[in-house]
Amino acid sequence: MTRSLPVVRLRAIEPEDLDMLYGIENDTKLWNVSVTSVPYSRYTLYDYIANSKNDIYSDRQVRMMVENGGGEVVGIVDLINFDPKHLRAEIGIVIKREYRNQGYAQAAIGEICDYALNVLHLHQLYALVNRDNPHSLKLFEKTGFSVSSELKDWLFDGKNYHNAVLMQLFL
């Protein structure tokens, strides 16, 4: 028996989300799965929220807060590295620790894929996942992504290099 996914809603980032964004961007445990390697100031993040046009064509990215059915923010999902010529973007997702393993990530990826297809008319989404992160690999496989290739020594954690798996979803 498969469990049903929770209801999620994606919405634009608001100034009230600054503390959560600050916590995510400055969580050094997440830096190993992203290109972030320096902390962000509150001012920089506030400036991002205030000045983002929330237009993927001008910003080349879109970030959305993930809310559960009760209106609580459970995470954030991004489309980054948007390429308007080839109609593709990279997807990233972070779910707050207390909401992990409850289906929120899978539900949010489903929503952002629907948005990418039906609103942005993208051809594909892709994710770069650390080969040593079985939870993320399984999550993206569950949501329809498939492994395209492996990038050797792609991610550096400050001590060791790790291979990244390129996963794609054609919409």
XYZ file of C-alpha atoms in Angstrom:
171
model
C 0.000 0.000 0.000
C 1.432 3.375 -0.982
C 0.942 6.321 1.274
C -0.535 9.436 -0.232
C 1.563 12.556 -0.472
C 0.798 15.547 1.701
C -0.800 18.620 0.175
C 1.725 21.368 -0.551
C 1.472 24.837 -1.989
C 4.304 26.757 -3.628
C 4.423 30.497 -3.185
C 6.793 33.417 -3.727
C 9.307 34.343 -1.048
C 8.072 37.104 1.265
C 10.066 39.326 3.651
C 8.694 37.210 6.532
C 10.694 34.267 5.129
C 14.025 35.983 5.777
C 14.833 34.002 8.954
C 14.151 30.662 7.289
C 16.128 31.602 4.178
C 18.984 32.800 6.391
C 18.977 29.483 8.253
C 19.012 27.416 5.064
C 21.656 29.454 3.243
C 23.964 29.430 6.272
C 23.551 25.757 7.209
C 27.075 24.472 6.538
C 25.750 20.882 6.359
C 23.948 21.872 3.149
C 26.980 23.501 1.560
C 28.351 20.119 0.487
C 25.320 19.571 -1.760
C 25.356 23.029 -3.313
C 27.781 25.571 -4.722
C 27.555 27.723 -1.575
C 30.800 28.059 0.331
C 30.397 31.324 2.228
C 27.755 32.543 4.659
C 25.146 35.044 3.516
C 24.319 38.110 5.581
C 20.755 38.996 6.485
C 21.189 42.183 4.479
C 22.211 40.271 1.330
C 19.240 37.932 1.642
C 16.841 40.776 2.411
C 18.160 42.596 -0.654
C 17.594 39.455 -2.730
C 13.988 39.179 -1.518
C 13.334 42.880 -2.044
C 14.893 43.126 -5.501
C 14.048 39.793 -7.066
C 11.600 40.332 -9.876
C 10.385 36.755 -9.399
C 10.667 36.463 -13.169
C 12.728 33.515 -14.325
C 13.647 35.332 -17.548
C 15.223 38.318 -15.797
C 16.480 36.604 -12.625
C 17.486 33.320 -14.371
C 16.034 31.575 -11.324
C 12.874 31.281 -9.292
C 12.687 30.345 -5.624
C 9.468 29.283 -3.965
C 8.518 28.518 -0.421
C 6.859 25.156 0.196
C 3.869 25.290 2.533
C 1.952 22.353 3.946
C -1.842 22.136 4.103
C -1.828 24.093 7.361
C 0.078 27.017 5.828
C 3.339 26.208 7.626
C 6.542 26.689 5.640
C 8.199 23.280 5.365
C 10.919 24.063 2.834
C 12.081 25.829 -0.273
C 12.381 24.711 -3.884
C 14.381 26.457 -6.603
C 14.748 26.442 -10.330
C 18.209 27.864 -11.033
C 20.592 28.099 -13.976
C 17.612 28.703 -16.240
C 18.550 28.509 -19.908
C 15.850 30.177 -22.042
C 17.377 29.018 -25.331
C 17.320 25.333 -24.417
C 14.305 25.578 -22.058
C 15.897 23.819 -19.112
C 16.684 24.593 -15.485
C 18.366 22.960 -12.520
C 16.167 22.037 -9.575
C 17.118 22.259 -5.926
C 15.099 21.546 -2.810
C 15.549 21.792 0.944
C 12.965 20.571 3.426
C 13.292 21.628 7.069
C 14.599 18.785 9.236
C 11.403 18.370 11.254
C 9.381 17.824 8.060
C 11.691 15.372 6.309
C 10.633 11.818 5.434
C 6.968 12.805 5.352
C 6.557 13.144 1.574
C 6.894 16.926 1.386
C 9.924 16.857 -0.904
C 8.254 14.483 -3.347
C 5.051 16.546 -3.339
C 6.970 19.815 -3.826
C 8.990 18.387 -6.718
C 5.745 17.268 -8.323
C 4.343 20.799 -7.988
C 7.456 22.529 -9.349
C 7.570 20.084 -12.283
C 3.946 20.902 -13.069
C 4.781 24.621 -12.897
C 7.863 24.137 -15.110
C 5.828 22.310 -17.745
C 2.513 24.172 -17.745
C 3.574 27.722 -16.866
C 7.206 28.044 -17.962
C 6.924 25.514 -20.825
C 10.340 24.042 -20.051
C 11.612 21.004 -21.902
C 13.646 19.550 -19.056
C 14.732 19.834 -15.458
C 17.950 18.434 -14.086
C 19.521 17.849 -10.691
C 23.118 17.295 -9.660
C 23.072 14.854 -6.755
C 25.992 13.649 -4.664
C 26.569 9.969 -5.447
C 26.898 9.413 -1.677
C 23.386 10.783 -0.983
C 21.066 7.784 -1.420
C 18.037 9.647 -0.011
C 18.207 12.366 -2.680
C 18.936 9.869 -5.445
C 15.859 7.848 -4.441
C 13.725 11.013 -4.134
C 14.523 12.175 -7.650
C 14.029 8.671 -9.064
C 10.583 8.520 -7.376
C 9.638 11.794 -9.041
C 10.534 10.583 -12.535
C 14.133 11.747 -12.903
C 16.600 9.311 -14.404
C 20.375 9.119 -14.223
C 22.085 10.499 -17.310
C 25.727 10.448 -16.290
C 28.157 10.638 -13.438
C 30.530 13.562 -13.010
C 33.809 12.520 -11.421
C 35.143 14.551 -8.474
C 32.431 17.180 -9.074
C 31.703 18.172 -5.464
C 34.347 19.115 -2.902
C 33.462 19.072 0.802
C 36.655 20.751 1.999
C 38.470 17.447 2.447
C 37.316 15.048 -0.252
C 35.931 15.091 -3.749
C 32.665 13.318 -4.464
C 31.081 12.206 -7.695
C 27.831 13.871 -8.716
C 25.059 12.157 -10.592
C 23.321 14.164 -13.312
C 19.630 13.316 -13.207
C 17.187 14.572 -15.857
C 13.468 14.774 -16.283
C 12.035 15.509 -19.707
C 8.716 17.275 -19.334
